[in-house]
mmCIF file of C-alpha atoms and ligand atoms in Angstrom:
data_model
loop_
_atom_site.group_PDB
_atom_site.id
_atom_site.type_symbol
_atom_site.label_atom_id
_atom_site.label_comp_id
_atom_site.label_asym_id
_atom_site.label_seq_id
_atom_site.Cartn_x
_atom_site.Cartn_y
_atom_site.Cartn_z
ATOM 1 C CA MET A 6 -11.812 5.681 15.808
ATOM 2 C CA SER A 7 -8.915 4.885 13.492
ATOM 3 C CA LEU A 8 -9.409 2.129 10.898
ATOM 4 C CA ARG A 9 -8.170 -1.433 11.937
ATOM 5 C CA LEU A 10 -6.913 -4.288 9.784
ATOM 6 C CA GLY A 11 -9.902 -6.212 8.339
ATOM 7 C CA ASP A 12 -12.139 -3.242 8.417
ATOM 8 C CA ILE A 13 -13.821 -2.227 5.083
ATOM 9 C CA ALA A 14 -11.950 0.705 3.818
ATOM 10 C CA PRO A 15 -14.323 3.665 3.770
ATOM 11 C CA ASP A 16 -15.753 4.492 0.275
ATOM 12 C CA PHE A 17 -15.345 8.321 -0.776
ATOM 13 C CA ARG A 18 -15.995 10.495 -3.604
ATOM 14 C CA ALA A 19 -13.158 13.114 -4.381
ATOM 15 C CA GLU A 20 -11.520 15.478 -6.801
ATOM 16 C CA SER A 21 -8.110 14.239 -8.147
ATOM 17 C CA SER A 22 -5.547 15.217 -10.634
ATOM 18 C CA GLU A 23 -7.288 12.867 -12.960
ATOM 19 C CA GLY A 24 -11.011 14.061 -12.454
ATOM 20 C CA GLU A 25 -13.438 12.763 -9.981
ATOM 21 C CA ILE A 26 -12.815 9.580 -8.165
ATOM 22 C CA ARG A 27 -15.225 7.152 -6.655
ATOM 23 C CA PHE A 28 -12.794 4.957 -4.530
ATOM 24 C CA HIS A 29 -14.400 1.715 -4.487
ATOM 25 C CA GLU A 30 -15.233 1.724 -8.193
ATOM 26 C CA TYR A 31 -11.631 2.942 -8.991
ATOM 27 C CA LEU A 32 -10.506 -0.076 -7.145
ATOM 28 C CA GLY A 33 -12.706 -2.348 -9.061
ATOM 29 C CA ASP A 34 -11.353 -5.907 -8.594
ATOM 30 C CA SER A 35 -7.854 -4.632 -8.169
ATOM 31 C CA TRP A 36 -5.685 -4.345 -4.848
ATOM 32 C CA GLY A 37 -5.048 -0.653 -3.851
ATOM 33 C CA VAL A 38 -2.582 1.540 -2.278
ATOM 34 C CA LEU A 39 -3.916 4.674 -0.702
ATOM 35 C CA PHE A 40 -1.247 6.974 0.643
ATOM 36 C CA SER A 41 -1.137 10.351 2.028
ATOM 37 C CA HIS A 42 1.469 13.297 1.841
ATOM 38 C CA PRO A 43 1.742 16.263 4.076
ATOM 39 C CA ALA A 44 1.634 18.632 1.297
ATOM 40 C CA ASP A 45 2.437 19.534 -2.327
ATOM 41 C CA PHE A 46 5.861 21.148 -3.212
ATOM 42 C CA THR A 47 7.550 19.161 -0.494
ATOM 43 C CA PRO A 48 10.865 17.546 -0.975
ATOM 44 C CA VAL A 49 10.256 14.043 0.451
ATOM 45 C CA CYS A 50 6.752 13.753 -1.073
ATOM 46 C CA THR A 51 8.199 14.754 -4.484
ATOM 47 C CA THR A 52 10.490 11.717 -4.248
ATOM 48 C CA GLU A 53 7.981 9.242 -3.002
ATOM 49 C CA LEU A 54 5.516 10.166 -5.944
ATOM 50 C CA GLY A 55 8.259 9.872 -8.475
ATOM 51 C CA ARG A 56 9.238 6.488 -6.910
ATOM 52 C CA THR A 57 5.664 5.504 -7.185
ATOM 53 C CA ALA A 58 5.498 6.284 -10.710
ATOM 54 C CA LYS A 59 8.540 4.437 -11.563
ATOM 55 C CA LEU A 60 7.219 1.396 -9.928
ATOM 56 C CA LYS A 61 4.005 1.403 -12.213
ATOM 57 C CA GLY A 62 5.137 -2.111 -13.848
ATOM 58 C CA GLU A 63 5.627 -3.685 -10.461
ATOM 59 C CA PHE A 64 2.137 -2.600 -9.359
ATOM 60 C CA GLU A 65 0.609 -3.611 -12.520
ATOM 61 C CA LYS A 66 2.232 -7.304 -12.113
ATOM 62 C CA ARG A 67 0.471 -7.356 -8.714
ATOM 63 C CA ASN A 68 -2.810 -5.876 -9.960
ATOM 64 C CA VAL A 69 -2.432 -2.876 -7.669
ATOM 65 C CA LYS A 70 -3.731 0.567 -8.358
ATOM 66 C CA ALA A 71 -2.082 3.501 -6.330
ATOM 67 C CA LEU A 72 -3.847 6.567 -5.262
ATOM 68 C CA ALA A 73 -2.111 9.321 -3.555
ATOM 69 C CA LEU A 74 -3.737 12.141 -1.393
ATOM 70 C CA SER A 75 -2.775 15.459 -0.123
ATOM 71 C CA VAL A 76 -4.516 18.236 1.236
ATOM 72 C CA ASP A 77 -4.001 20.876 -1.708
ATOM 73 C CA ASP A 78 -6.245 21.553 -4.522
ATOM 74 C CA VAL A 79 -6.416 20.070 -8.089
ATOM 75 C CA ASP A 80 -4.697 23.158 -9.689
ATOM 76 C CA SER A 81 -1.602 22.887 -7.129
ATOM 77 C CA HIS A 82 -1.541 18.918 -7.750
ATOM 78 C CA LYS A 83 -1.214 19.582 -11.667
ATOM 79 C CA ARG A 84 1.661 22.052 -11.151
ATOM 80 C CA TRP A 85 3.387 19.816 -8.648
ATOM 81 C CA ILE A 86 3.011 16.847 -11.080
ATOM 82 C CA ASN A 87 4.899 18.794 -13.605
ATOM 83 C CA ASP A 88 7.854 19.397 -11.170
ATOM 84 C CA ILE A 89 7.923 15.586 -10.070
ATOM 85 C CA ASN A 90 7.985 14.627 -13.617
ATOM 86 C CA GLU A 91 10.869 16.972 -14.374
ATOM 87 C CA THR A 92 12.804 16.283 -11.140
ATOM 88 C CA GLN A 93 12.366 12.389 -10.734
ATOM 89 C CA GLN A 94 12.561 11.864 -14.612
ATOM 90 C CA THR A 95 9.117 10.039 -14.724
ATOM 91 C CA GLU A 96 5.618 10.553 -15.500
ATOM 92 C CA VAL A 97 3.196 10.538 -12.630
ATOM 93 C CA ASN A 98 0.605 7.829 -13.767
ATOM 94 C CA PHE A 99 -1.884 7.512 -10.943
ATOM 95 C CA PRO A 100 -4.209 10.168 -9.666
ATOM 96 C CA ILE A 101 -3.540 12.403 -6.620
ATOM 97 C CA ILE A 102 -6.804 13.167 -4.662
ATOM 98 C CA ALA A 103 -7.207 16.901 -3.635
ATOM 99 C CA ASP A 104 -8.530 16.742 -0.238
ATOM 100 C CA LYS A 105 -8.684 20.470 0.479
ATOM 101 C CA ASN A 106 -11.481 19.932 3.154
ATOM 102 C CA ARG A 107 -9.628 17.048 4.661
ATOM 103 C CA GLU A 108 -12.861 14.713 4.352
ATOM 104 C CA VAL A 109 -10.731 11.674 3.159
ATOM 105 C CA ALA A 110 -8.025 12.459 5.659
ATOM 106 C CA GLY A 111 -10.661 12.283 8.331
ATOM 107 C CA LEU A 112 -12.184 9.141 7.114
ATOM 108 C CA TYR A 113 -8.784 7.355 7.288
ATOM 109 C CA ASP A 114 -7.411 9.179 10.353
ATOM 110 C CA MET A 115 -4.524 10.730 8.346
ATOM 111 C CA ILE A 116 -4.238 13.858 10.500
ATOM 112 C CA HIS A 117 -2.415 13.274 13.778
ATOM 113 C CA PRO A 118 -2.959 16.603 15.578
ATOM 114 C CA ASN A 119 0.118 16.222 17.968
ATOM 115 C CA ALA A 120 2.176 15.754 14.810
ATOM 116 C CA SER A 121 0.473 18.408 12.803
ATOM 117 C CA GLU A 122 -2.867 20.106 13.200
ATOM 118 C CA THR A 123 -3.213 20.711 9.477
ATOM 119 C CA PHE A 124 -1.108 18.326 7.389
ATOM 120 C CA THR A 125 -1.669 14.786 6.854
ATOM 121 C CA VAL A 126 1.024 12.350 7.987
ATOM 122 C CA ARG A 127 2.404 9.699 5.612
ATOM 123 C CA SER A 128 -0.434 6.980 6.085
ATOM 124 C CA LEU A 129 -0.302 4.117 3.816
ATOM 125 C CA PHE A 130 -3.203 1.596 3.349
ATOM 126 C CA VAL A 131 -3.095 -1.552 1.242
ATOM 127 C CA ILE A 132 -6.662 -2.621 0.429
ATOM 128 C CA GLY A 133 -7.519 -5.951 -0.815
ATOM 129 C CA PRO A 134 -10.084 -6.677 -3.541
ATOM 130 C CA ASP A 135 -12.616 -7.432 -0.931
ATOM 131 C CA LYS A 136 -12.180 -3.611 0.048
ATOM 132 C CA LYS A 137 -10.908 -4.658 3.356
ATOM 133 C CA VAL A 138 -7.700 -3.002 5.028
ATOM 134 C CA LYS A 139 -4.777 -5.398 4.834
ATOM 135 C CA LEU A 140 -1.977 -3.206 6.066
ATOM 136 C CA SER A 141 -1.597 0.210 7.620
ATOM 137 C CA ILE A 142 1.393 2.005 8.337
ATOM 138 C CA THR A 143 2.182 5.663 9.271
ATOM 139 C CA TYR A 144 5.553 7.473 8.905
ATOM 140 C CA PRO A 145 6.251 10.878 9.994
ATOM 141 C CA ALA A 146 6.489 13.743 7.580
ATOM 142 C CA SER A 147 10.083 13.706 7.837
ATOM 143 C CA THR A 148 10.818 10.112 6.906
ATOM 144 C CA GLY A 149 10.149 8.731 3.274
ATOM 145 C CA ARG A 150 8.607 5.470 2.740
ATOM 146 C CA ASN A 151 10.371 2.388 1.551
ATOM 147 C CA PHE A 152 8.603 1.311 -1.619
ATOM 148 C CA ASP A 153 10.374 -1.835 -1.945
ATOM 149 C CA GLU A 154 9.005 -2.915 1.601
ATOM 150 C CA VAL A 155 5.499 -1.941 0.252
ATOM 151 C CA LEU A 156 5.809 -4.237 -2.624
ATOM 152 C CA ARG A 157 7.324 -6.879 -0.270
ATOM 153 C CA VAL A 158 4.261 -6.760 2.000
ATOM 154 C CA ILE A 159 2.038 -6.860 -1.060
ATOM 155 C CA ASP A 160 3.737 -10.015 -2.012
ATOM 156 C CA SER A 161 3.272 -11.443 1.282
ATOM 157 C CA LEU A 162 -0.385 -10.385 1.520
ATOM 158 C CA GLN A 163 -1.233 -11.768 -1.980
ATOM 159 C CA LEU A 164 0.521 -15.261 -1.108
ATOM 160 C CA THR A 165 -0.897 -15.604 2.493
ATOM 161 C CA ALA A 166 -4.333 -14.920 0.920
ATOM 162 C CA ASP A 167 -4.157 -17.958 -1.229
ATOM 163 C CA TYR A 168 -2.172 -20.414 0.819
ATOM 164 C CA SER A 169 -2.066 -21.425 4.373
ATOM 165 C CA VAL A 170 1.443 -20.149 4.891
ATOM 166 C CA ALA A 171 2.937 -16.989 6.582
ATOM 167 C CA THR A 172 6.164 -15.045 5.798
ATOM 168 C CA PRO A 173 9.105 -15.070 8.134
ATOM 169 C CA ALA A 174 11.049 -11.973 9.101
ATOM 170 C CA ASP A 175 12.726 -10.274 6.000
ATOM 171 C CA TRP A 176 11.195 -12.607 3.600
ATOM 172 C CA LYS A 177 11.325 -11.983 -0.144
ATOM 173 C CA GLN A 178 9.812 -13.492 -3.164
ATOM 174 C CA GLY A 179 11.303 -16.929 -3.854
ATOM 175 C CA GLU A 180 12.357 -17.691 -0.153
ATOM 176 C CA ASP A 181 10.856 -20.451 1.965
ATOM 177 C CA VAL A 182 7.581 -19.799 3.839
ATOM 178 C CA VAL A 183 6.203 -20.801 7.209
ATOM 179 C CA VAL A 184 3.444 -23.307 7.407
ATOM 180 C CA VAL A 185 0.509 -21.740 9.640
ATOM 181 C CA PRO A 186 0.154 -23.268 12.928
ATOM 182 C CA SER A 187 -3.354 -24.546 12.227
ATOM 183 C CA ILE A 188 -2.120 -27.238 9.728
ATOM 184 C CA PRO A 189 -1.109 -30.450 11.673
ATOM 185 C CA THR A 190 2.385 -31.629 10.648
ATOM 186 C CA ALA A 191 0.790 -34.885 9.376
ATOM 187 C CA ASP A 192 -1.149 -32.797 6.777
ATOM 188 C CA ILE A 193 1.655 -30.985 5.397
ATOM 189 C CA PRO A 194 2.875 -33.534 2.739
ATOM 190 C CA GLY A 195 -0.555 -33.753 1.317
ATOM 191 C CA ARG A 196 -0.992 -29.980 1.233
ATOM 192 C CA PHE A 197 2.596 -28.784 0.358
ATOM 193 C CA PRO A 198 4.095 -31.150 -2.231
ATOM 194 C CA LYS A 199 7.460 -29.486 -2.443
ATOM 195 C CA GLY A 200 8.284 -30.722 0.989
ATOM 196 C CA TYR A 201 8.783 -29.218 4.389
ATOM 197 C CA THR A 202 11.471 -28.934 7.159
ATOM 198 C CA GLU A 203 10.487 -29.277 10.728
ATOM 199 C CA VAL A 204 12.767 -26.930 12.844
ATOM 200 C CA LYS A 205 10.519 -27.216 15.626
ATOM 201 C CA PRO A 206 6.846 -28.598 16.086
ATOM 202 C CA TYR A 207 5.699 -25.247 15.680
ATOM 203 C CA LEU A 208 8.238 -24.028 13.005
ATOM 204 C CA ARG A 209 7.856 -25.747 9.761
ATOM 205 C CA LEU A 210 9.271 -24.349 6.570
ATOM 206 C CA THR A 211 8.226 -25.081 2.988
ATOM 207 C CA PRO A 212 9.153 -23.687 -0.365
ATOM 208 C CA GLN A 213 7.133 -20.873 -1.570
ATOM 209 C CA PRO A 214 4.215 -22.793 -2.902
ATOM 210 C CA ASN A 215 2.984 -20.486 -5.884
ATOM 211 C CA LEU A 216 6.205 -20.796 -8.016
HETATM 212 C C1 BEZ B 307 8.411 16.600 2.720
HETATM 213 O O1 BEZ B 307 7.547 16.016 2.204
HETATM 214 O O2 BEZ B 307 9.632 16.974 2.121
HETATM 215 C C2 BEZ B 307 8.283 17.227 4.248
HETATM 216 C C3 BEZ B 307 7.117 17.555 4.601
HETATM 217 C C4 BEZ B 307 6.828 18.134 5.849
HETATM 218 C C5 BEZ B 307 8.025 18.182 6.688
HETATM 219 C C6 BEZ B 307 9.052 17.617 6.407
HETATM 220 C C7 BEZ B 307 9.299 17.229 4.976
#
C-alpha cells in the first residue's frame, strides 16, 4: 500500500554517492526532501538535480536535508554528478541513493508499473522532524518538478506546524493566512494580535504570525 500523509516515513539503509545512508539518522532533527528520478544520465533529472544543488542555501534556511534517489549504481551516480556539475554550473551537495535493487523505491511506492515497469517515477516526499510524511507529490518522467513550489509548500508546512493557521491558494511568504476553522472568531484577537479580517464567518484572514 502506498504511503499516506501522517505515516512514518520508512527507515532504510542504502548506498549513496556519499557513502552509506541510514535515512532516519541522516535526517536527524531536520526536515527532509526525498525525491526519486527515473534514471541517471537523463536530461530532465539532470536539470532537477542541478536546481536542487543551487537551492542549498534555501534548504539550509529551512533546516531541510535533500536526498535524491535513482535506480543506478554508485559509480554511475558519481559519473553523472560530474555531468550535472558541468552542465548546470553547480556542485551537487547532497547524496543520491543508489537503489539498484529498487528496495527503497518499493518502500516508497516509487515504481508505478503502468507508467514504467523498471524506472521510478518522479516521487517527492517532504518529511517532518517527527519522521512523518507531510507532503507527497508524483510527477511523470516527462515533467520536471517546480522547486519553487517545493520551497513554498515547506514554508506552509513549517508555518502551519507552529500556528493555528492554514495557507490559502497561491500563498507565498509574507502574505495573509487563514485562521483555522476550529478557532472561534471571539478568540482571534487574543491569539493573533496583528489583527484579522472577517470575510465570512468561516473565512478569517490574519497577517502571517511569524514575521
Ligand atoms: C528525463 O529525466 O529526462 C526523462 C526520463 C525518462 C523519460 C523522459 C525524460
